């Protein structure tokens, strides 16, 4: 745990998703909220078909969803969100003529119903 989903519009061709996932994972490790780095699972998905608003202007987005086991305080979740947003701001360059939105969403996973097992290597 946690589960990090990086979703982005495919018109952000210069986004290095491998680097982004590594930097986001590093921010989570640095937070001190997770006891074992191997518990952090992240993935990236490009959306070829998307729309931001209704105007014909070229727009783009990067949206991080971080799902955590329930029980963390609002302050901890706010800090994690802010840390991840700072990583996005550093990673996603402005593109001339493109309105880009960067977002972070925090989600709680019900601790009582979550199940996990690690298979031996």
N, CA, C and O of each residue as an XYZ file, in Angstrom:
484
protein
N       0.868     -1.147      0.000
C       0.000      0.000      0.000
C       0.913      1.205      0.000
O       1.919      1.050      0.692
N       0.810      2.246     -0.548
C      -0.312      2.827     -1.280
C      -0.320      2.454     -2.772
O       0.608      1.838     -3.295
N      -1.398      2.855     -3.412
C      -1.579      2.663     -4.854
C      -1.605      4.041     -5.496
O      -2.460      4.863     -5.166
N      -0.673      4.303     -6.415
C      -0.609      5.592     -7.086
C      -0.925      5.404     -8.567
O      -0.285      4.613     -9.260
N      -1.925      6.149     -9.036
C      -2.329      6.124    -10.444
C      -2.000      7.484    -11.050
O      -2.500      8.510    -10.590
N      -1.171      7.490    -12.068
C      -0.834      8.713    -12.795
C      -1.563      8.649    -14.130
O      -1.237      7.829    -14.988
N      -2.544      9.514    -14.295
C      -3.292      9.592    -15.553
C      -2.940     10.911    -16.213
O      -2.814     11.933    -15.540
N      -2.778     10.891    -17.540
C      -2.418     12.117    -18.236
C      -2.955     12.097    -19.654
O      -3.198     11.039    -20.236
N      -3.131     13.285    -20.190
C      -3.600     13.394    -21.560
C      -2.437     13.101    -22.504
O      -1.312     13.546    -22.278
N      -2.719     12.357    -23.545
C      -1.670     11.881    -24.440
C      -1.005     12.996    -25.240
O       0.023     12.760    -25.876
N      -1.561     14.194    -25.224
C      -0.912     15.303    -25.938
C       0.293     15.862    -25.175
O       0.946     16.791    -25.652
N       0.588     15.317    -24.017
C       1.798     15.690    -23.278
C       2.914     14.721    -23.678
O       3.339     13.882    -22.884
N       3.367     14.850    -24.887
C       4.336     13.907    -25.478
C       5.684     13.894    -24.753
O       6.379     12.878    -24.764
N       6.056     15.001    -24.131
C       7.376     15.055    -23.503
C       7.383     14.539    -22.064
O       8.429     14.543    -21.417
N       6.247     14.102    -21.562
C       6.198     13.592    -20.187
C       6.906     12.241    -20.111
O       6.505     11.285    -20.774
N       7.951     12.169    -19.305
C       8.705     10.936    -19.082
C       8.039     10.205    -17.915
O       8.316     10.503    -16.753
N       7.167      9.254    -18.226
C       6.365      8.613    -17.176
C       7.200      7.745    -16.241
O       6.895      7.662    -15.052
N       8.239      7.101    -16.747
C       9.081      6.302    -15.858
C       9.754      7.200    -14.822
O       9.769      6.883    -13.633
N      10.305      8.308    -15.276
C      10.919      9.272    -14.361
C       9.878      9.837    -13.397
O      10.152     10.004    -12.208
N       8.689     10.129    -13.911
C       7.626     10.680    -13.068
C       7.247      9.702    -11.963
O       7.129     10.094    -10.802
N       7.055      8.436    -12.313
C       6.676      7.450    -11.294
C       7.770      7.294    -10.251
O       7.481      7.184     -9.059
N       9.021      7.283    -10.688
C      10.127      7.163     -9.734
C      10.167      8.360     -8.794
O      10.334      8.194     -7.586
N      10.016      9.551     -9.333
C      10.042     10.762     -8.496
C       8.850     10.795     -7.534
O       9.001     11.186     -6.376
N       7.676     10.391     -8.004
C       6.494     10.354     -7.134
C       6.684      9.320     -6.024
O       6.367      9.582     -4.864
N       7.202      8.144     -6.385
C       7.475      7.117     -5.375
C       8.493      7.612     -4.352
O       8.341      7.374     -3.154
N       9.527      8.300     -4.826
C      10.529      8.842     -3.909
C       9.921      9.849     -2.942
O      10.286      9.882     -1.767
N       8.998     10.670     -3.429
C       8.324     11.633     -2.550
C       7.529     10.903     -1.471
O       7.492     11.341     -0.322
N       6.898      9.798     -1.835
C       6.139      9.029     -0.841
C       7.073      8.402      0.192
O       6.765      8.411      1.384
N       8.200      7.864     -0.245
C       9.169      7.293      0.695
C       9.675      8.383      1.636
O       9.771      8.171      2.845
N       9.997      9.548      1.080
C      10.541     10.655      1.881
C       9.540     11.174      2.906
O       9.934     11.790      3.896
N       8.248     10.932      2.682
C       7.227     11.413      3.618
C       7.306     10.718      4.973
O       6.839     11.260      5.974
N       7.894      9.523      5.013
C       7.966      8.761      6.252
C       6.656      8.076      6.629
O       6.550      7.517      7.721
N       5.672      8.107      5.759
C       4.362      7.523      6.055
C       4.274      6.032      5.743
O       3.310      5.372      6.131
N       5.273      5.504      5.047
C       5.183      4.120      4.584
C       6.413      3.362      5.061
O       7.543      3.812      4.874
N       6.183      2.203      5.681
C       7.265      1.490      6.345
C       8.190      0.760      5.378
O       9.351      0.524      5.713
N       7.721      0.401      4.211
C       8.549     -0.374      3.276
C       8.324      0.142      1.860
O       7.193      0.140      1.374
N       9.384      0.582      1.196
C       9.254      1.159     -0.142
C       8.629      0.194     -1.146
O       8.005      0.629     -2.114
N       8.789     -1.095     -0.927
C       8.233     -2.076     -1.859
C       6.695     -2.091     -1.813
O       6.057     -2.640     -2.711
N       6.110     -1.500     -0.788
C       4.648     -1.432     -0.695
C       4.046     -0.370     -1.623
O       2.838     -0.374     -1.860
N       4.863      0.523     -2.141
C       4.366      1.603     -3.005
C       4.260      1.073     -4.429
O       5.254      0.673     -5.034
N       3.048      1.078     -4.947
C       2.799      0.592     -6.298
C       2.246      1.736     -7.136
O       1.261      2.375     -6.767
N       2.895      1.985     -8.272
C       2.462      3.096     -9.123
C       2.386      2.640    -10.571
O       3.058      1.696    -10.988
N       1.556      3.332    -11.314
C       1.397      3.037    -12.729
C       0.939      4.288    -13.438
O       0.385      5.199    -12.821
N       1.175      4.330    -14.755
C       0.803      5.503    -15.556
C      -0.067      5.064    -16.725
O       0.164      4.020    -17.335
N      -1.070      5.878    -17.024
C      -1.976      5.603    -18.135
C      -2.185      6.884    -18.924
O      -2.593      7.907    -18.373
N      -1.901      6.817    -20.224
C      -2.158      7.949    -21.114
C      -3.568      7.827    -21.671
O      -4.005      6.738    -22.044
N      -4.271      8.936    -21.726
C      -5.616      8.949    -22.295
C      -5.560      9.602    -23.671
O      -5.319     10.802    -23.797
N      -5.787      8.791    -24.697
C      -5.796      9.287    -26.073
C      -7.060     10.094    -26.353
O      -7.025     11.085    -27.083
N      -8.153      9.670    -25.777
C      -9.427     10.362    -25.960
C      -9.769     11.048    -24.643
O      -9.977     10.388    -23.625
N      -9.826     12.367    -24.671
C     -10.106     13.145    -23.464
C     -10.642     14.506    -23.883
O     -10.499     14.917    -25.035
N     -11.247     15.183    -22.956
C     -11.697     16.554    -23.173
C     -11.573     17.282    -21.850
O     -11.933     16.746    -20.802
N     -11.063     18.507    -21.896
C     -10.993     19.380    -20.730
C     -11.875     20.575    -21.046
O     -11.530     21.395    -21.897
N     -13.008     20.678    -20.370
C     -13.929     21.790    -20.601
C     -14.638     21.674    -21.939
O     -14.804     20.578    -22.475
N     -15.058     22.827    -22.478
C     -15.809     22.818    -23.740
C     -15.182     23.691    -24.831
O     -15.559     23.583    -25.998
N     -14.238     24.546    -24.466
C     -13.622     25.445    -25.445
C     -12.741     24.656    -26.418
O     -12.234     23.589    -26.072
N     -12.562     25.175    -27.624
C     -11.728     24.470    -28.607
C     -10.222     24.616    -28.365
O      -9.430     24.036    -29.107
N      -9.815     25.365    -27.358
C      -8.384     25.566    -27.065
C      -7.727     24.227    -26.727
O      -8.368     23.316    -26.202
N      -6.423     24.131    -27.043
C      -5.715     22.911    -26.693
C      -5.448     22.900    -25.190
O      -4.917     23.855    -24.623
N      -5.828     21.804    -24.575
C      -5.685     21.645    -23.137
C      -5.106     20.273    -22.828
O      -5.134     19.368    -23.662
N      -4.581     20.136    -21.617
C      -3.972     18.882    -21.199
C      -4.111     18.750    -19.685
O      -4.439     19.711    -18.989
N      -3.854     17.540    -19.193
C      -3.921     17.337    -17.748
C      -2.973     16.232    -17.313
O      -2.614     15.344    -18.086
N      -2.580     16.320    -16.046
C      -1.908     15.229    -15.343
C      -2.644     15.115    -14.017
O      -2.750     16.089    -13.272
N      -3.148     13.925    -13.727
C      -3.956     13.707    -12.527
C      -3.380     12.519    -11.766
O      -3.301     11.411    -12.298
N      -2.982     12.753    -10.531
C      -2.492     11.682     -9.666
C      -3.591     11.323     -8.679
O      -4.149     12.191     -8.007
N      -3.892     10.033     -8.599
C      -4.787      9.509     -7.571
C      -3.925      8.661     -6.640
O      -3.265      7.717     -7.074
N      -3.941      9.009     -5.366
C      -3.205      8.233     -4.375
C      -4.201      7.591     -3.429
O      -4.893      8.276     -2.676
N      -4.267      6.268     -3.475
C      -5.173      5.515     -2.616
C      -4.379      4.974     -1.429
O      -3.366      4.295     -1.594
N      -4.865      5.293     -0.228
C      -4.212      4.919      1.023
C      -5.173      4.144      1.899
O      -6.387      4.332      1.824
N      -4.625      3.271      2.731
C      -5.475      2.643      3.735
C      -6.036      3.728      4.647
O      -5.321      4.656      5.027
N      -7.291      3.614      4.989
C      -7.972      4.622      5.803
C      -7.297      4.773      7.163
O      -6.640      3.862      7.667
N      -7.486      5.966      7.738
C      -6.984      6.209      9.087
C      -5.980      7.339      9.207
O      -5.670      7.769     10.317
N      -5.463      7.830      8.086
C      -4.519      8.950      8.169
C      -5.268     10.255      8.379
O      -6.392     10.427      7.907
N      -4.639     11.157      9.083
C      -5.277     12.437      9.408
C      -5.391     13.312      8.158
O      -4.648     13.128      7.194
N      -6.333     14.268      8.182
C      -6.435     15.216      7.063
C      -5.125     15.976      6.827
O      -4.787     16.275      5.682
N      -4.397     16.286      7.881
C      -3.135     17.003      7.741
C      -2.113     16.170      6.973
O      -1.421     16.690      6.098
N      -2.015     14.893      7.292
C      -1.077     14.007      6.590
C      -1.460     13.909      5.124
O      -0.597     13.975      4.249
N      -2.746     13.753      4.850
C      -3.207     13.646      3.456
C      -2.953     14.944      2.697
O      -2.567     14.908      1.529
N      -3.162     16.086      3.343
C      -2.878     17.379      2.696
C      -1.395     17.496      2.363
O      -1.036     17.969      1.285
N      -0.536     17.070      3.283
C       0.906     17.156      3.049
C       1.339     16.236      1.910
O       2.129     16.634      1.054
N       0.824     15.011      1.898
C       1.149     14.093      0.812
C       0.689     14.667     -0.532
O       1.417     14.604     -1.522
N      -0.519     15.226     -0.558
C      -1.044     15.836     -1.778
C      -0.151     16.977     -2.239
O       0.173     17.071     -3.423
N       0.246     17.839     -1.322
C       1.110     18.970     -1.665
C       2.474     18.491     -2.162
O       3.018     19.055     -3.112
N       3.025     17.464     -1.535
C       4.322     16.932     -1.957
C       4.256     16.374     -3.377
O       5.150     16.615     -4.188
N       3.193     15.630     -3.670
C       3.045     15.052     -5.002
C       2.817     16.140     -6.055
O       3.329     16.045     -7.170
N       2.052     17.166     -5.699
C       1.821     18.263     -6.635
C       3.131     18.995     -6.955
O       3.351     19.405     -8.094
N       3.993     19.155     -5.955
C       5.296     19.791     -6.199
C       6.128     18.980     -7.186
O       6.804     19.548     -8.044
N       6.080     17.659     -7.069
C       6.794     16.797     -8.018
C       6.241     17.019     -9.421
O       7.009     17.161    -10.372
N       4.914     17.050     -9.559
C       4.311     17.272    -10.879
C       4.726     18.616    -11.455
O       5.050     18.712    -12.638
N       4.718     19.657    -10.623
C       5.098     20.992    -11.096
C       6.533     21.002    -11.611
O       6.852     21.721    -12.558
N       7.388     20.213    -10.994
C       8.783     20.136    -11.409
C       8.955     19.299    -12.681
O       9.850     19.565    -13.483
N       8.106     18.296    -12.864
C       8.249     17.345    -13.973
C       7.553     17.756    -15.265
O       8.004     17.393    -16.352
N       6.479     18.496    -15.162
C       5.658     18.790    -16.341
C       5.979     20.200    -16.827
O       5.597     21.186    -16.196
N       6.682     20.286    -17.949
C       7.016     21.622    -18.452
C       5.805     22.281    -19.106
O       4.927     21.606    -19.645
N       5.777     23.606    -19.047
C       4.742     24.341    -19.771
C       4.951     24.112    -21.258
O       6.080     23.953    -21.723
N       3.850     24.096    -21.998
C       3.898     23.958    -23.450
C       3.200     25.169    -24.044
O       2.071     25.486    -23.670
N       3.853     25.832    -24.950
C       3.275     27.022    -25.578
C       1.919     26.677    -26.201
O       1.788     25.714    -26.955
N       0.928     27.482    -25.866
C      -0.397     27.303    -26.447
C      -1.243     26.205    -25.839
O      -2.342     25.932    -26.322
N      -0.747     25.566    -24.781
C      -1.492     24.467    -24.155
C      -1.758     24.816    -22.691
O      -0.832     25.093    -21.928
N      -3.024     24.799    -22.316
C      -3.429     25.014    -20.929
C      -3.346     23.658    -20.227
O      -4.117     22.749    -20.537
N      -2.407     23.519    -19.278
C      -2.180     22.242    -18.597
C      -2.635     22.347    -17.143
O      -2.277     23.284    -16.430
N      -3.427     21.370    -16.724
C      -3.874     21.299    -15.334
C      -3.175     20.125    -14.641
O      -3.126     19.017    -15.173
N      -2.640     20.386    -13.452
C      -2.014     19.360    -12.625
C      -2.883     19.165    -11.388
O      -3.244     20.140    -10.729
N      -3.220     17.926    -11.068
C      -4.142     17.648     -9.956
C      -3.653     16.446     -9.153
O      -3.013     15.538     -9.685
N      -3.970     16.463     -7.863
C      -3.713     15.309     -6.987
C      -4.986     15.036     -6.204
O      -5.578     15.945     -5.623
N      -5.396     13.788     -6.195
C      -6.606     13.356     -5.487
C      -6.222     12.275     -4.480
O      -5.525     11.318     -4.818
N      -6.678     12.435     -3.253
C      -6.407     11.452     -2.208
C      -7.659     10.600     -1.993
O      -8.765     11.126     -1.869
N      -7.472      9.295     -1.952
C      -8.581      8.359     -1.769
C      -8.295      7.444     -0.587
O      -7.158      7.018     -0.383
N      -9.322      7.147      0.184
C      -9.195      6.206      1.294
C      -9.665      4.829      0.850
O     -10.703      4.691      0.204
N      -8.893      3.821      1.203
C      -9.275      2.425      0.990
C      -9.684      1.882      2.354
O      -8.968      2.055      3.340
N     -10.825      1.233      2.402
C     -11.312      0.683      3.657
C     -10.315     -0.340      4.204
O     -10.080     -1.384      3.596
N      -9.747     -0.025      5.341
C      -8.716     -0.863      5.962
C      -9.256     -2.251      6.320
O      -8.532     -3.240      6.206
N     -10.510     -2.332      6.748
C     -11.066     -3.611      7.195
C     -11.273     -4.602      6.057
O     -11.243     -5.812      6.282
N     -11.483     -4.110      4.843
C     -11.757     -5.035      3.738
C     -10.576     -5.192      2.785
O     -10.657     -5.986      1.848
N      -9.504     -4.477      2.991
C      -8.344     -4.581      2.100
C      -7.583     -5.879      2.375
O      -7.345     -6.232      3.530
N      -7.211     -6.575      1.325
C      -6.457     -7.814      1.460
C      -5.193     -7.745      0.611
O      -5.185     -7.156     -0.470
N      -4.132     -8.354      1.116
C      -2.862     -8.342      0.389
C      -2.032     -9.537      0.824
O      -2.063     -9.948      1.984
N      -1.289    -10.087     -0.132
C      -0.310    -11.132      0.169
C       0.877    -10.911     -0.761
O       0.712    -10.503     -1.910
N       2.066    -11.183     -0.253
C       3.276    -11.099     -1.078
C       3.781    -12.495     -1.337
O       4.001    -13.267     -0.403
N       3.965    -12.823     -2.592
C       4.484    -14.146     -2.959
C       6.000    -14.115     -2.855
O       6.617    -13.099     -3.175
N       6.609    -15.204     -2.414
C       8.072    -15.226     -2.286
C       8.731    -15.103     -3.653
O       8.212    -15.583     -4.661
N       9.897    -14.440     -3.661
C      10.647    -14.250     -4.904
C      11.308    -15.544     -5.331
O      11.985    -15.581     -6.358
